[in-house]
Amino acid sequence: MLAKHRGAFERALVMTESVFSMDGDRAPLSALLAVCRRHRCLLMVDEAHATGVFGPQGRGCVEAEGLAGQVDLVMGTFSKALGGSGRISRRPRTVIDTLVNTARSFIYSTALPPPVIAADLAALRLCLSGETRGEELLRRAGAFREALRAKGGPSAARARSSPSSWGERPRRLLSKSLAGQGFLALPVRPPTVPEGRRACASP
């Protein structure tokens, strides 16, 4: 696509998530970066599902793969592993200033309440101290997948989610059974995932 259409535009931006939420697949960041450099594109990586889990101090897959300073734009969120609210972004100062002054979704949004900001900063301090518990999360996800396999449930997740190809009725029965044991495990259902193809659970 880039080889065919890149010449028609002055600038181009390639965007990807580092970890895709439904299957837990990880994007091939090094390969994407090489393609972007070859075709003179900027690369933006959304670390929403990697922040607080992967990389040193929970900084995400870009850091984990040694690509810090090479990816042009990196963003994450406080609302998943960090348990807060709002977004975090690592990008050049000129880009930040441009967004602050021109992005309508930012200009016309309400600022986060001070207690939420305090919680976000506390989560960041925990990450910087090394207390992300990302390795423990990945260990538990692996144990969960193995338990599914032992019970005859197929699983193919690569990161923290555990998708299974069970049908709709088994998914509902499993969810109900787990609820009876004190576990809230709601299946991801269509249209979030294709009809009849996937269930997804995150330990």
Short mmCIF file of C-alpha atoms in Angstrom, two decimals:
data_model
loop_
_atom_site.label_atom_id
_atom_site.label_comp_id
_atom_site.label_asym_id
_atom_site.label_seq_id
_atom_site.Cartn_x
_atom_site.Cartn_y
_atom_site.Cartn_z
CA MET A 1 0.00 0.00 0.00
CA LEU A 2 2.78 2.43 0.90
CA ALA A 3 4.73 1.55 -2.24
CA LYS A 4 1.63 2.31 -4.32
CA HIS A 5 0.24 5.43 -2.61
CA ARG A 6 3.00 7.08 -0.56
CA GLY A 7 4.14 9.36 -3.38
CA ALA A 8 0.74 11.07 -3.54
CA PHE A 9 1.15 12.65 -0.09
CA GLU A 10 3.64 15.06 1.43
CA ARG A 11 3.51 13.39 4.86
CA ALA A 12 2.31 10.00 6.09
CA LEU A 13 1.65 8.52 9.52
CA VAL A 14 1.47 4.78 10.22
CA MET A 15 -0.42 3.90 13.43
CA THR A 16 -0.55 0.63 15.33
CA GLU A 17 -1.22 -0.77 18.77
CA SER A 18 1.70 -2.59 20.35
CA VAL A 19 -0.57 -5.22 21.94
CA PHE A 20 -3.97 -5.93 20.35
CA SER A 21 -6.56 -6.34 23.06
CA MET A 22 -8.74 -9.21 21.84
CA ASP A 23 -6.12 -11.85 20.99
CA GLY A 24 -3.14 -10.40 22.81
CA ASP A 25 -1.06 -10.36 19.62
CA ARG A 26 1.96 -8.07 19.57
CA ALA A 27 2.72 -5.86 16.59
CA PRO A 28 6.05 -6.45 14.79
CA LEU A 29 7.37 -3.02 15.79
CA SER A 30 10.90 -3.41 14.41
CA ALA A 31 9.55 -4.45 11.01
CA LEU A 32 7.00 -1.62 10.99
CA LEU A 33 9.70 0.88 11.88
CA ALA A 34 11.89 -0.38 9.03
CA VAL A 35 9.00 -0.02 6.55
CA CYS A 36 8.27 3.50 7.83
CA ARG A 37 11.88 4.57 7.42
CA ARG A 38 12.00 3.10 3.92
CA HIS A 39 8.90 5.02 2.83
CA ARG A 40 9.57 8.22 4.84
CA CYS A 41 6.61 7.78 7.20
CA LEU A 42 6.18 8.65 10.84
CA LEU A 43 5.31 5.75 13.16
CA MET A 44 2.86 6.12 16.04
CA VAL A 45 2.48 3.29 18.57
CA ASP A 46 -0.45 3.07 20.99
CA GLU A 47 0.76 1.28 24.13
CA ALA A 48 -2.68 1.19 25.81
CA HIS A 49 -2.51 -2.55 26.51
CA ALA A 50 1.24 -2.66 27.16
CA THR A 51 1.72 0.26 29.59
CA GLY A 52 2.42 -1.06 33.06
CA VAL A 53 2.92 -4.61 31.77
CA PHE A 54 5.79 -4.79 29.27
CA GLY A 55 9.21 -3.24 29.29
CA PRO A 56 11.43 -1.75 31.98
CA GLN A 57 9.33 0.17 34.52
CA GLY A 58 6.21 -0.78 32.56
CA ARG A 59 7.03 1.65 29.76
CA GLY A 60 5.62 -0.64 27.06
CA CYS A 61 6.73 -2.71 24.09
CA VAL A 62 8.66 0.10 22.40
CA GLU A 63 11.05 0.18 25.36
CA ALA A 64 10.99 -3.61 25.74
CA GLU A 65 12.17 -4.04 22.15
CA GLY A 66 14.89 -1.40 22.41
CA LEU A 67 13.18 1.06 20.09
CA ALA A 68 12.95 4.03 22.47
CA GLY A 69 13.90 7.22 20.68
CA GLN A 70 13.31 5.65 17.27
CA VAL A 71 9.49 5.48 17.22
CA ASP A 72 8.20 8.97 16.45
CA LEU A 73 5.06 9.06 18.59
CA VAL A 74 4.20 6.83 21.56
CA MET A 75 1.05 7.00 23.63
CA GLY A 76 -0.46 5.03 26.48
CA THR A 77 -3.29 5.18 28.97
CA PHE A 78 -3.72 5.35 32.71
CA SER A 79 -7.08 3.59 32.54
CA LYS A 80 -5.94 -0.05 32.17
CA ALA A 81 -3.00 -1.57 34.07
CA LEU A 82 -2.34 1.68 35.94
CA GLY A 83 -5.90 1.86 37.28
CA GLY A 84 -6.41 5.58 36.68
CA SER A 85 -7.84 7.78 33.96
CA GLY A 86 -6.49 9.82 31.07
CA ARG A 87 -3.76 9.35 28.49
CA ILE A 88 -0.02 9.71 28.49
CA SER A 89 2.09 10.62 25.48
CA ARG A 90 5.77 10.63 24.56
CA ARG A 91 6.42 12.76 21.51
CA PRO A 92 8.46 15.81 20.42
CA ARG A 93 7.67 19.10 22.17
CA THR A 94 6.58 20.68 18.88
CA VAL A 95 3.96 17.95 18.41
CA ILE A 96 2.69 18.38 21.98
CA ASP A 97 2.42 22.16 21.57
CA THR A 98 0.55 21.73 18.28
CA LEU A 99 -1.96 19.30 19.81
CA VAL A 100 -2.50 21.43 22.91
CA ASN A 101 -3.35 24.43 20.75
CA THR A 102 -5.23 22.84 17.85
CA ALA A 103 -6.78 19.50 18.88
CA ARG A 104 -10.50 20.15 19.37
CA SER A 105 -10.98 16.98 21.43
CA PHE A 106 -8.41 18.33 23.88
CA ILE A 107 -9.43 21.98 23.86
CA TYR A 108 -13.12 21.26 24.47
CA SER A 109 -12.69 18.51 27.05
CA THR A 110 -12.95 18.91 30.81
CA ALA A 111 -9.71 18.67 32.76
CA LEU A 112 -9.17 15.66 34.98
CA PRO A 113 -10.10 16.20 38.65
CA PRO A 114 -7.09 16.71 40.97
CA PRO A 115 -7.66 13.40 42.85
CA VAL A 116 -7.53 11.51 39.53
CA ILE A 117 -4.31 13.27 38.56
CA ALA A 118 -2.84 12.42 41.98
CA ALA A 119 -3.74 8.75 41.46
CA ASP A 120 -2.18 8.79 37.97
CA LEU A 121 1.04 10.29 39.34
CA ALA A 122 1.11 7.71 42.13
CA ALA A 123 0.78 4.93 39.53
CA LEU A 124 3.65 6.44 37.54
CA ARG A 125 5.82 6.56 40.64
CA LEU A 126 5.12 2.86 41.25
CA CYS A 127 6.17 2.08 37.69
CA LEU A 128 9.36 4.13 37.98
CA SER A 129 10.20 2.25 41.19
CA GLY A 130 9.87 -1.04 39.30
CA GLU A 131 6.63 -2.16 40.98
CA THR A 132 4.63 -2.76 37.79
CA ARG A 133 3.87 -6.46 38.49
CA GLY A 134 3.74 -6.96 34.73
CA GLU A 135 5.80 -10.15 34.91
CA GLU A 136 3.41 -11.57 37.50
CA LEU A 137 0.43 -10.71 35.28
CA LEU A 138 2.01 -12.50 32.32
CA ARG A 139 2.85 -15.50 34.51
CA ARG A 140 -0.76 -15.75 35.66
CA ALA A 141 -2.04 -15.37 32.10
CA GLY A 142 0.20 -18.26 31.08
CA ALA A 143 -1.08 -20.40 33.96
CA PHE A 144 -4.66 -19.54 32.99
CA ARG A 145 -4.08 -20.63 29.39
CA GLU A 146 -2.50 -23.88 30.53
CA ALA A 147 -5.50 -24.56 32.77
CA LEU A 148 -7.81 -23.96 29.81
CA ARG A 149 -5.81 -26.39 27.68
CA ALA A 150 -5.92 -28.98 30.45
CA LYS A 151 -9.72 -28.75 30.44
CA GLY A 152 -9.86 -29.13 26.66
CA GLY A 153 -10.21 -25.44 25.84
CA PRO A 154 -8.07 -24.27 22.91
CA SER A 155 -6.08 -21.11 23.49
CA ALA A 156 -3.73 -19.15 21.24
CA ALA A 157 -3.01 -15.90 23.07
CA ARG A 158 0.49 -14.50 22.97
CA ALA A 159 0.27 -11.79 25.59
CA ARG A 160 -2.15 -11.17 28.43
CA SER A 161 -5.55 -12.04 26.89
CA SER A 162 -6.71 -15.63 26.52
CA PRO A 163 -8.97 -16.12 23.51
CA SER A 164 -10.74 -19.42 22.99
CA SER A 165 -12.80 -20.70 20.06
CA TRP A 166 -15.69 -21.98 22.14
CA GLY A 167 -19.22 -21.39 20.91
CA GLU A 168 -21.73 -18.95 22.36
CA ARG A 169 -23.54 -21.38 24.68
CA PRO A 170 -20.35 -22.83 26.29
CA ARG A 171 -19.14 -19.28 26.84
CA ARG A 172 -22.31 -18.35 28.69
CA LEU A 173 -22.22 -21.54 30.76
CA LEU A 174 -18.58 -20.98 31.68
CA SER A 175 -19.30 -17.39 32.68
CA LYS A 176 -22.24 -18.50 34.84
CA SER A 177 -20.22 -21.29 36.46
CA LEU A 178 -17.37 -18.93 37.32
CA ALA A 179 -19.82 -16.36 38.71
CA GLY A 180 -21.13 -19.03 41.06
CA GLN A 181 -17.58 -19.44 42.38
CA GLY A 182 -17.11 -15.71 42.93
CA PHE A 183 -15.33 -14.82 39.67
CA LEU A 184 -16.59 -12.12 37.33
CA ALA A 185 -15.62 -13.41 33.86
CA LEU A 186 -17.79 -11.84 31.20
CA PRO A 187 -17.19 -13.22 27.68
CA VAL A 188 -16.44 -10.82 24.84
CA ARG A 189 -19.27 -11.29 22.37
CA PRO A 190 -20.17 -10.12 18.86
CA PRO A 191 -19.89 -7.55 17.39
CA THR A 192 -16.69 -6.93 19.39
CA VAL A 193 -15.42 -10.27 18.07
CA PRO A 194 -16.67 -12.02 14.90
CA GLU A 195 -19.81 -14.14 15.23
CA GLY A 196 -19.03 -17.72 16.26
CA ARG A 197 -15.29 -17.28 16.31
CA ARG A 198 -13.86 -16.08 19.58
CA ALA A 199 -14.33 -15.73 23.26
CA CYS A 200 -11.82 -13.71 25.21
CA ALA A 201 -10.95 -13.59 28.88
CA SER A 202 -8.25 -11.69 30.73
CA PRO A 203 -7.04 -13.12 34.03
#
